[in-house]
Tab-separated table of C-alpha atoms in Angstrom:
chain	number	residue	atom	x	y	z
A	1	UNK	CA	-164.888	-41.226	-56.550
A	2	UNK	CA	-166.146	-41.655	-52.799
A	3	UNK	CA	-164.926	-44.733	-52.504
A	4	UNK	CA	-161.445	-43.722	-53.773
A	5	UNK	CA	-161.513	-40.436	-51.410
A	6	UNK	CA	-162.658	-42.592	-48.417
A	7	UNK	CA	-159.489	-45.202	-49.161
A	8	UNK	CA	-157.201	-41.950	-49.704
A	9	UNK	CA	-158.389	-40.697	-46.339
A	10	UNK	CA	-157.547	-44.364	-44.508
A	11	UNK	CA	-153.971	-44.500	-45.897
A	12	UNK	CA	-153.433	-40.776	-44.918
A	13	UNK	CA	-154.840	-41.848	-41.596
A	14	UNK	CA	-152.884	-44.755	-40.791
A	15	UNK	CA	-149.275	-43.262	-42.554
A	16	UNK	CA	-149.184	-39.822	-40.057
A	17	UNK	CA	-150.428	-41.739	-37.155
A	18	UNK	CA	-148.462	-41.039	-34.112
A	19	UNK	CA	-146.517	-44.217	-32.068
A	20	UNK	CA	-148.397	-45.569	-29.352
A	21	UNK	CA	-151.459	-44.848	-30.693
A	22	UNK	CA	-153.991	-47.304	-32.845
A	23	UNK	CA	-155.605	-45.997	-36.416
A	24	UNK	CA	-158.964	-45.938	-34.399
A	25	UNK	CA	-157.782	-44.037	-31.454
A	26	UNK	CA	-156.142	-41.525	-33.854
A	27	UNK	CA	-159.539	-41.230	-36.261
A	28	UNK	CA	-161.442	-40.661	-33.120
A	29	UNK	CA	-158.895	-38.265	-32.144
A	30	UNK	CA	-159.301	-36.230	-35.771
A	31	UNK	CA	-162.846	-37.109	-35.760
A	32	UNK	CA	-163.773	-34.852	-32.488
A	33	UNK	CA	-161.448	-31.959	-33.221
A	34	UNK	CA	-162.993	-31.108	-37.197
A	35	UNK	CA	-166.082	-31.362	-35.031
A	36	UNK	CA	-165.290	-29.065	-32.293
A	37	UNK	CA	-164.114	-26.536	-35.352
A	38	UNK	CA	-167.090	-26.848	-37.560
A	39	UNK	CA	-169.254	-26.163	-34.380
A	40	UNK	CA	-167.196	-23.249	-34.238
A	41	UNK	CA	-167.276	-22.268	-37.017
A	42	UNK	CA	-171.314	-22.683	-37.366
A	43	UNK	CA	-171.458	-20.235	-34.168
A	44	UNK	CA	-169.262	-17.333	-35.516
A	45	UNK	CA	-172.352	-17.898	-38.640
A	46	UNK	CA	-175.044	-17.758	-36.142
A	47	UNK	CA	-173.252	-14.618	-34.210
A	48	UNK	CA	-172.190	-12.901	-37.488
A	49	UNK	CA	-175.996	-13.528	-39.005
A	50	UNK	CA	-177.239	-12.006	-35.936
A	51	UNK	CA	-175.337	-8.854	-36.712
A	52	UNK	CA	-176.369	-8.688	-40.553
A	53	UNK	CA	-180.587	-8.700	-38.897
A	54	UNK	CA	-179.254	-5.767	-36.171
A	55	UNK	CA	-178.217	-4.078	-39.323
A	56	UNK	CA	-181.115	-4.375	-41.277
A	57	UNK	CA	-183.190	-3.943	-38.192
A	58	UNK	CA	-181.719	-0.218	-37.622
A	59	UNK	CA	-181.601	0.588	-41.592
A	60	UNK	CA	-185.251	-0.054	-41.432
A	61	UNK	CA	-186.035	1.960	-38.140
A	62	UNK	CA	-184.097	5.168	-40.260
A	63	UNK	CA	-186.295	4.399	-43.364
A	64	UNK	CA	-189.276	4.390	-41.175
A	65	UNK	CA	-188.863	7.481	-39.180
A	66	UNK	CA	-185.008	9.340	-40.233
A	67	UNK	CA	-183.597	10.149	-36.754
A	68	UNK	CA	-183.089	14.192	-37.128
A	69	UNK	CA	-187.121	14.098	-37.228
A	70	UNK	CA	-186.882	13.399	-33.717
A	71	UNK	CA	-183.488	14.739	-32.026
A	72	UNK	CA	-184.793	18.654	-33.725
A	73	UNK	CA	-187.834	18.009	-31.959
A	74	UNK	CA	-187.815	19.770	-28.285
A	75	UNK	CA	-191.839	18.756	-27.978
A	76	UNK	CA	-190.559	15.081	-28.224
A	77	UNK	CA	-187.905	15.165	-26.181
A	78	UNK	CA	-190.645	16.645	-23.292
A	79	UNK	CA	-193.082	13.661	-24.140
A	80	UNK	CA	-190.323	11.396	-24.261
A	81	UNK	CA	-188.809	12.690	-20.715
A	82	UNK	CA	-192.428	12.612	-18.959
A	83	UNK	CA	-193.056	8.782	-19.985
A	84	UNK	CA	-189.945	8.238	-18.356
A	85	UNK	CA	-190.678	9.561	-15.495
A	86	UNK	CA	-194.481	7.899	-15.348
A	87	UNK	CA	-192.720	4.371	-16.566
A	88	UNK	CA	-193.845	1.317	-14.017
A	89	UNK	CA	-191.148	-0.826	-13.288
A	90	UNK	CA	-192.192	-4.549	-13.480
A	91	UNK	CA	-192.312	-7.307	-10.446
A	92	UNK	CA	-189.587	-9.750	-11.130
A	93	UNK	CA	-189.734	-11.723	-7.949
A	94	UNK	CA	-191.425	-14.589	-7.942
A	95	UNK	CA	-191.047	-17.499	-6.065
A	96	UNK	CA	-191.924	-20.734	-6.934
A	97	UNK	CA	-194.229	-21.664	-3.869
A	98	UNK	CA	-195.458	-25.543	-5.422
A	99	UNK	CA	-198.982	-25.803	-5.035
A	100	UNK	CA	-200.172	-22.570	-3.261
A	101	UNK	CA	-201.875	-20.427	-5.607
A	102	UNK	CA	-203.367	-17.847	-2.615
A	103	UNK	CA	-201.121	-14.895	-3.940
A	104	UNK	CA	-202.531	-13.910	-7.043
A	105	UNK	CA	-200.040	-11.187	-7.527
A	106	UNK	CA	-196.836	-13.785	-7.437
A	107	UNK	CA	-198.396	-15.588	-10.085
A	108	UNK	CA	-198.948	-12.306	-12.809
A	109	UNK	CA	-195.972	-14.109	-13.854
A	110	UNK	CA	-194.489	-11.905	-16.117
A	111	UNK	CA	-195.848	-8.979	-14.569
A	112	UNK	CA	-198.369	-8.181	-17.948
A	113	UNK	CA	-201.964	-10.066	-17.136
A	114	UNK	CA	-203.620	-7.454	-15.968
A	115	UNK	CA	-201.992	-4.185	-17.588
A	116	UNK	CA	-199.356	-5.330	-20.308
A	117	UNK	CA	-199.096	-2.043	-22.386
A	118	UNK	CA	-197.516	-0.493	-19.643
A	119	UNK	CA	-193.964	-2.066	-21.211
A	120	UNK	CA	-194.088	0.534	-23.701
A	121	UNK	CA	-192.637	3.672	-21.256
A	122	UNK	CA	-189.780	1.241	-19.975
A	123	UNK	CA	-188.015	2.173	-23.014
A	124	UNK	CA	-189.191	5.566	-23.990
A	125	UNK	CA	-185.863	6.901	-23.452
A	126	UNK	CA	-184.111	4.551	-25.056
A	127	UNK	CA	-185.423	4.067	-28.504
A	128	UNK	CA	-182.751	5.800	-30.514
A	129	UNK	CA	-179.986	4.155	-28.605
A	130	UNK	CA	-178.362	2.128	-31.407
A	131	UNK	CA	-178.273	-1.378	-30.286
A	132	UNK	CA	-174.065	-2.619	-29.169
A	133	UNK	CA	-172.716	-4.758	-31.479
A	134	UNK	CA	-172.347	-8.751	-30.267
A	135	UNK	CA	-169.428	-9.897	-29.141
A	136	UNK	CA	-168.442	-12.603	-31.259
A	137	UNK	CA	-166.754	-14.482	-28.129
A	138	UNK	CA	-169.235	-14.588	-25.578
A	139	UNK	CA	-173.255	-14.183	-26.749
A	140	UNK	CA	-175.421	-15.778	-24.505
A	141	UNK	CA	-178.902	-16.460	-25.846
A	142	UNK	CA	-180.436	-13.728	-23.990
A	143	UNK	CA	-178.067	-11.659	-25.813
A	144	UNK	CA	-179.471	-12.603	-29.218
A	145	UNK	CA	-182.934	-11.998	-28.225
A	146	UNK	CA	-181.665	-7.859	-27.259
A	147	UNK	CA	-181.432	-6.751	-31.044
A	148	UNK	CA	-185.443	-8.208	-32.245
A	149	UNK	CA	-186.562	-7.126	-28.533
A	150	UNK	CA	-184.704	-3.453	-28.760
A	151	UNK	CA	-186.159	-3.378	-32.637
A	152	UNK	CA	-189.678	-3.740	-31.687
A	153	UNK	CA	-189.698	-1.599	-28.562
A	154	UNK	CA	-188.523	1.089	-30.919
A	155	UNK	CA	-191.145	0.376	-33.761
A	156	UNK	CA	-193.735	0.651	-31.306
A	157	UNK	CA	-191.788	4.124	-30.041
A	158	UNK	CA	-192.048	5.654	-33.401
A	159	UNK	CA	-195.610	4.123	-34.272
A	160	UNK	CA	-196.901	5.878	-30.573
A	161	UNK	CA	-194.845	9.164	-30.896
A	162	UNK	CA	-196.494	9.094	-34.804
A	163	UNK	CA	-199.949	8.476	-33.767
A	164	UNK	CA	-199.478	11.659	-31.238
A	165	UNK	CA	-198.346	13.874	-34.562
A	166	UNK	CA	-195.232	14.468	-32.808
A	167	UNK	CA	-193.492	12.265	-35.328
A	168	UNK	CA	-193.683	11.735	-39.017
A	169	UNK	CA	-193.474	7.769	-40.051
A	170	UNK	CA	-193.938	6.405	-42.732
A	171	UNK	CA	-194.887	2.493	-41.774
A	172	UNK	CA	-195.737	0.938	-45.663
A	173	UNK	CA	-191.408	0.525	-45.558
A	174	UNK	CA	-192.995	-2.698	-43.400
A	175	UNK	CA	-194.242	-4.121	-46.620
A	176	UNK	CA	-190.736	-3.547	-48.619
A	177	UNK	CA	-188.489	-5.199	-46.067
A	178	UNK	CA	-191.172	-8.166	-44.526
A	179	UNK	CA	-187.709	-10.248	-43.819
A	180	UNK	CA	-186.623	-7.819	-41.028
A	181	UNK	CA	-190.150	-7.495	-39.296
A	182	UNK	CA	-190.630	-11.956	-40.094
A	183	UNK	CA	-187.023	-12.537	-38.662
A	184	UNK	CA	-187.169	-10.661	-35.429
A	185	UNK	CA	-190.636	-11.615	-34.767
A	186	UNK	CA	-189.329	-15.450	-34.904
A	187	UNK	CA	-186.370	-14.818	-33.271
A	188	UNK	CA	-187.992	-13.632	-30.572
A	189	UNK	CA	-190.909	-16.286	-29.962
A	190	UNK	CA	-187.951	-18.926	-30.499
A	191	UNK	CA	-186.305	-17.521	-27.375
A	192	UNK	CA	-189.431	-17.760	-25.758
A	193	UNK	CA	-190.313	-20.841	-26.246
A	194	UNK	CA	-187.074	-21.973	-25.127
A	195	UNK	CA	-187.462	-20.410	-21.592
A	196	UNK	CA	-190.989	-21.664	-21.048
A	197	UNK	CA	-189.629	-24.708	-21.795
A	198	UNK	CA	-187.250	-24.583	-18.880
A	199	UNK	CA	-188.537	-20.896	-17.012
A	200	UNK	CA	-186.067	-19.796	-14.067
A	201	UNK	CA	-187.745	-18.137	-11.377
A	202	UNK	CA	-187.344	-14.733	-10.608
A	203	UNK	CA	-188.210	-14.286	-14.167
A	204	UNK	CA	-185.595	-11.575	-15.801
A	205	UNK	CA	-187.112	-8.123	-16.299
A	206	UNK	CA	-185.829	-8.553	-20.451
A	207	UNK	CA	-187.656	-11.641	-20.606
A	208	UNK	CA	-190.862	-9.759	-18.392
A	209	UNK	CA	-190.317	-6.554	-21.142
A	210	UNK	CA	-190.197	-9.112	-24.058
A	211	UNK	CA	-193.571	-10.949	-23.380
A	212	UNK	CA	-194.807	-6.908	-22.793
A	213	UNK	CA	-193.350	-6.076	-26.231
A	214	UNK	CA	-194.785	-9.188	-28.395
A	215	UNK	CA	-198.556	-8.679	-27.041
A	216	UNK	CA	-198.146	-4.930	-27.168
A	217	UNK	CA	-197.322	-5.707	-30.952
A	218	UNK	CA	-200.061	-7.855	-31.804
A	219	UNK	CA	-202.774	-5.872	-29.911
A	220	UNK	CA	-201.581	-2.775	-31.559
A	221	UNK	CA	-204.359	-1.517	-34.559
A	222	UNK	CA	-201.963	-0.738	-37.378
A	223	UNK	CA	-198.845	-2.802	-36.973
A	224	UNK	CA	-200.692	-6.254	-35.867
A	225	UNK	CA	-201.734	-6.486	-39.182
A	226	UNK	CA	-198.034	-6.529	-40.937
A	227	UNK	CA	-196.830	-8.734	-38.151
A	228	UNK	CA	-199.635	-11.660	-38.138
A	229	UNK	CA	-199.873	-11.430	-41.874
A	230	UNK	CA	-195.868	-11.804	-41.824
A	231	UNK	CA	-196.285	-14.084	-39.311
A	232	UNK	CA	-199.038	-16.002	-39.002
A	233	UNK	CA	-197.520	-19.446	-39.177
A	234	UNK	CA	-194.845	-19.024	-37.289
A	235	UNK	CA	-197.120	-17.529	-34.842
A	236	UNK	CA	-199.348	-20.535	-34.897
A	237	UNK	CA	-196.651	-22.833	-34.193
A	238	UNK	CA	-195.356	-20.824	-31.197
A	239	UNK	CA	-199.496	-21.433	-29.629
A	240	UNK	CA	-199.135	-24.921	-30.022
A	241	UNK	CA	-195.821	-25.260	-28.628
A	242	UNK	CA	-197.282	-23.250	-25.859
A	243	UNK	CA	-199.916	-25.790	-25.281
A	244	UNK	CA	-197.485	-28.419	-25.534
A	245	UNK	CA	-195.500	-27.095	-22.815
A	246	UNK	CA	-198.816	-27.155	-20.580
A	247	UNK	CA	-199.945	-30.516	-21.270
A	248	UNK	CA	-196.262	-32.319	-20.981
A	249	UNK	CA	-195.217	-30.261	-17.864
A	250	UNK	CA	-194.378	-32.882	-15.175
A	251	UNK	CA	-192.137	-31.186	-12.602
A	252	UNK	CA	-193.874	-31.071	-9.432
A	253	UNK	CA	-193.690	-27.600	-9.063
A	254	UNK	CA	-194.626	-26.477	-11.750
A	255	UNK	CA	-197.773	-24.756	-11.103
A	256	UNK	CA	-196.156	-21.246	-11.645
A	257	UNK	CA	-194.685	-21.947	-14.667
A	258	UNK	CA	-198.289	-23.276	-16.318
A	259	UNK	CA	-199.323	-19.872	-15.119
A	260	UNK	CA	-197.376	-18.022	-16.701
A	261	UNK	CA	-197.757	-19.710	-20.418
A	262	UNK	CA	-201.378	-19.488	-19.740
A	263	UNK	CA	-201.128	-16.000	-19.500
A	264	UNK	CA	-199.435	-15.518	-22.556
A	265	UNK	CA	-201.949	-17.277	-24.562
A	266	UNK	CA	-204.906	-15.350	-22.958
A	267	UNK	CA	-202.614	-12.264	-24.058
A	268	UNK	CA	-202.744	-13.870	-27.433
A	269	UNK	CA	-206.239	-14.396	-27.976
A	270	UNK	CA	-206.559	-10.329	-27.698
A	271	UNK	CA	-205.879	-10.406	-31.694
A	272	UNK	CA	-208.956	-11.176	-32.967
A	273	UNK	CA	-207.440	-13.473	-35.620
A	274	UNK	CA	-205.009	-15.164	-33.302
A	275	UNK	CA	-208.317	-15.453	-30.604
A	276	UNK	CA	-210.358	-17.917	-32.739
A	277	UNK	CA	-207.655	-20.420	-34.576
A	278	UNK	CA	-206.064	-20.585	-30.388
A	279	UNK	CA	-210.036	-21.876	-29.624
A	280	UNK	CA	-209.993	-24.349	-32.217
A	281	UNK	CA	-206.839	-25.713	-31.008
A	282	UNK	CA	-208.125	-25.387	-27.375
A	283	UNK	CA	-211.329	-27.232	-28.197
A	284	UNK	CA	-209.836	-30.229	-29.514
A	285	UNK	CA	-207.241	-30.432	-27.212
A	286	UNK	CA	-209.935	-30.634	-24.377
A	287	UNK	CA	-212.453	-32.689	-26.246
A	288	UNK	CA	-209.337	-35.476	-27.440
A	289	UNK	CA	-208.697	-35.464	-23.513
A	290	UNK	CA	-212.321	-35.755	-22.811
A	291	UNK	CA	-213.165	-38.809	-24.920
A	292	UNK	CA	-209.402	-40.615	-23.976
A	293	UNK	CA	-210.633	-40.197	-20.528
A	294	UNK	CA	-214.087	-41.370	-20.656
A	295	UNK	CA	-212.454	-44.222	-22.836
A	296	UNK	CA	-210.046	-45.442	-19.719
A	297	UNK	CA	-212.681	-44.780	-17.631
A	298	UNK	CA	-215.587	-47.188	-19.552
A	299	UNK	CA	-212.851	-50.040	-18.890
A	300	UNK	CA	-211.096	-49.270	-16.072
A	301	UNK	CA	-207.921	-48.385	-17.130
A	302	UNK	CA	-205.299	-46.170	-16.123
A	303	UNK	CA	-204.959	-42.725	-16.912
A	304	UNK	CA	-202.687	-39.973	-16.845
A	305	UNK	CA	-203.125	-38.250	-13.841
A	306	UNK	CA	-200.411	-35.674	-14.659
A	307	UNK	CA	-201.749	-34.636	-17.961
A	308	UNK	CA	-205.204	-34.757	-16.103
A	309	UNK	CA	-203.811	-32.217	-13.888
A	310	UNK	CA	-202.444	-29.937	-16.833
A	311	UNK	CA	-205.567	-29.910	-18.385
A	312	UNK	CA	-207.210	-27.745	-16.724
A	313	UNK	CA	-205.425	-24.195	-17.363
A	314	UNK	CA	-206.668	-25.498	-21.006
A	315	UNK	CA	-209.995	-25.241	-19.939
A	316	UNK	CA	-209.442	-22.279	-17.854
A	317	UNK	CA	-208.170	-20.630	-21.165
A	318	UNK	CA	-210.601	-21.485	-22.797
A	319	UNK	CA	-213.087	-20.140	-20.752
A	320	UNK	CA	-212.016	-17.097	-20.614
A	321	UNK	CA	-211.519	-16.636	-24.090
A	322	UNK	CA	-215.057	-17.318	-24.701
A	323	UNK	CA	-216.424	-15.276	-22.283
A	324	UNK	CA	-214.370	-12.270	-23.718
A	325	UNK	CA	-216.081	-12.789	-27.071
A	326	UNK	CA	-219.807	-13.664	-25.438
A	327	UNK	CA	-219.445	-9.845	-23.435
A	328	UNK	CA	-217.817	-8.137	-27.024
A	329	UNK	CA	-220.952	-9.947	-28.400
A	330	UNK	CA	-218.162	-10.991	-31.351
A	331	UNK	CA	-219.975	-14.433	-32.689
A	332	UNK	CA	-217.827	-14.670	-36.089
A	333	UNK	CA	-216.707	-18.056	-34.755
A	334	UNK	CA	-216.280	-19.377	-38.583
A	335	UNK	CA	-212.817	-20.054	-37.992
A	336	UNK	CA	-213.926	-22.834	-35.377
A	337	UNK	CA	-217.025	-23.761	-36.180
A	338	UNK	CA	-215.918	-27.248	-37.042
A	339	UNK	CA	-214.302	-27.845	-33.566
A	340	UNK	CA	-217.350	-26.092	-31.734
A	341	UNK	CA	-219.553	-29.116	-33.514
A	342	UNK	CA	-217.155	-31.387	-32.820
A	343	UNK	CA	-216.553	-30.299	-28.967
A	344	UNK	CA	-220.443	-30.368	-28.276
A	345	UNK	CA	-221.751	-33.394	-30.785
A	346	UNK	CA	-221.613	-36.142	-27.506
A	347	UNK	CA	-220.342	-33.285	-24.905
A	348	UNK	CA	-224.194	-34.446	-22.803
A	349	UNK	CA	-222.647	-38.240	-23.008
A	350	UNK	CA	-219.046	-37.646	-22.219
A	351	UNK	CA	-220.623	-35.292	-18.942
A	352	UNK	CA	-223.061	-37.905	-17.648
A	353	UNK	CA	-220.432	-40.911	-17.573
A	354	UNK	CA	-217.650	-38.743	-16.225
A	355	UNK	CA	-219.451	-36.731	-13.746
A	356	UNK	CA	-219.087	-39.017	-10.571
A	357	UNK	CA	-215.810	-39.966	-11.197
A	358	UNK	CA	-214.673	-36.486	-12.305
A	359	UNK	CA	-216.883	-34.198	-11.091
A	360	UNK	CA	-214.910	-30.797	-11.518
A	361	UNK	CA	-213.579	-31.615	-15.536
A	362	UNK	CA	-217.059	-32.287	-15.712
A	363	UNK	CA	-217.910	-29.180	-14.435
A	364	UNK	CA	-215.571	-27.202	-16.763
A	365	UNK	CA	-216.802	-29.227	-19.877
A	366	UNK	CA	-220.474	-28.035	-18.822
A	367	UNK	CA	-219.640	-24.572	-18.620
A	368	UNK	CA	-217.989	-24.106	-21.540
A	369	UNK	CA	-220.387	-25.860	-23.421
A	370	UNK	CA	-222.662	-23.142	-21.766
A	371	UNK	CA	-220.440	-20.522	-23.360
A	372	UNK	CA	-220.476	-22.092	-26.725
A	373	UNK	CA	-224.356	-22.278	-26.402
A	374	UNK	CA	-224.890	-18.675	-25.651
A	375	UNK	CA	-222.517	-17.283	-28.272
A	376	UNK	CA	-225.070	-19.578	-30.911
A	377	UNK	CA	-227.860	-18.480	-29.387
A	378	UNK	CA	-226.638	-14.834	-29.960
């Protein structure tokens, strides 16, 4: 049957060919514009499937909290008008300045290192806006990343205005619909991931409120757990993407942008689930780099001095990740237990041949080593 549907198609093709053109030209020709209209046609999907998770998003938000709980409310309207006026705008410009890392305040890239949970006032007005429809013409990606954004923003809203009594929520709807809360959460670590693969500096304040959102999410007490049980994996692959983007960064200035993923994943390891599985991947990141290095190095070889470069916010991760749990004196380090043996079986080896050569990775190996060590000891 294929064979007599592919002959049909040639004869068809070659009879209502137009003069002065050949049967190839003319396939071509047919060829590119079916293309051009299925790729049409596949983004009036993704636009329209957008729309059907905007829906579900807000049908889930009224399930959760009904709105007249809130607009009868004259005590909510107060709190909501004075966390309005005691919102903190974020720092949006940056500027890329190559290798100088003096300013520490250019590089709190996305404006959340040192006091993230400020993101949730930017919004406190907002959350019962209903989200504008997309247009079906002209829906950038930035655009698609509004409805999971504006979703979450309000979900924290309600779960904040809930926790004060001023609202009444009722949060197990999270565990009826986990497609909503799994599908925006992806959505928006997709988008991401797509701009720390190519960031654009002055970072966007949606993109700055975004990063505030997701860690605002996971750090929260009662709704982490729905969203890394919901989302664990997909939250796992988004880490190792992120460590990806580190490690295979070769732009020459691109010191800023390694800063700012690093900051994400320190963010990150504040869930204490998402904290130990990121140090098992960190630990055999650095130790794989450790031993390919000391390898080149025993026979004089060449390494990668660019991925030698980008190693180091690994290790500065790292570090700090470990000396967050040494001063919470949290030592359930089951979940990388198998990498910490690994990482320190011939660390004393790897350190005494590299240490001439490569004095400050050596240096970094030693002191986390020093962290592992203490956390065992306690």
């Amino acid at each position: 049957y294929l064979k007599i549907s592919k002959l049909a198609l040639a004869f068809a093709i070659i009879r209502s060919k137009p003069s002065g053109k050949s049967s190839k030209e003319y396939t071509e020709h047919l060829a590119k514009t079916v293309s051009e209209q299925d790729f049409e046609w596949k983004w009036k999907v993704e636009v329209l499937e957008a729309e059907v998770l905007r829906l579900r998003q807000e049908l889930l938000l009224n399930r959760i909290c009904p709105r007249f709980c809130i607009e009868n409310d004259t005590s909510a309207e107060t709190l909501l008008d004075r966390e309005c006026i005691n919102s903190t705008s974020y720092s949006s410009q940056l500027e890329d300045s190559g290798c100088d890392v003096s300013n520490d305040s250019a590089f709190d890239s996305l404006g959340i290192a040192s006091d993230f949970h400020q993101s949730e006032h930017n919004t406190s007005k907002r959350w019962l806006e209903r989200v504008p429809p997309l247009n079906l013409c002209h829906t950038s990606k930035e655009q698609f990343l509004t409805a999971p954004v504006q979703f979450l923003q309000h979900l924290l809203e309600i779960r904040k205005l809930s926790e004060g009594g001023i609202l009444q929520a009722d949060f197990s709807e999270l565990e009826n619909d986990p497609f909503t809360i799994c599908n925006s959460v992806s959505q928006l670590l997709d988008g991401l991931t797509i701009f720390y693969n190519s960031p654009k500096f002055p970072i966007s304040n949606f993109l700055t409120e975004a990063v505030g959102v997701l860690i605002s999410l996971l750090t929260d007490t009662k709704l982490s757990n729905h969203v890394v049980k919901k989302c664990f994996k997909k939250l796992e692959e988004f880490k190792k993407n992120l460590i990806k983007i580190i490690l295979r960064n070769s732009n020459v200035s691109r010191f800023q942008a390694l800063h700012s993923v690093s900051q994400t994943l320190i963010l990150l390891g504040r869930n204490n689930i998402l904290r130990n599985s990121l140090i098992s991947l960190l630990l055999s990141e650095v130790r794989q780099f450790a031993e390919q290095l000391l390898q080149a190095h025993q026979v004089q070889s060449v390494y990668d001095i660019t991925r030698y470069e980008n190693i180091f916010p690994l290790c500065t991760i790292l570090e700090e990740l470990l000396q967050n749990e040494t001063e919470k004196s949290n030592v359930s380090g089951s979940d990388y237990e198998e990498e910490k043996i690994k990482f320190l079986k011939n660390l004393d080896q790897i350190i005494l041949h590299l240490s001439d050569e490569f004095p400050l990775f050596s240096l970094y190996l030693w002191r986390v080593s020093v962290l592992l060590n203490s956390a065992q000891m306690q």
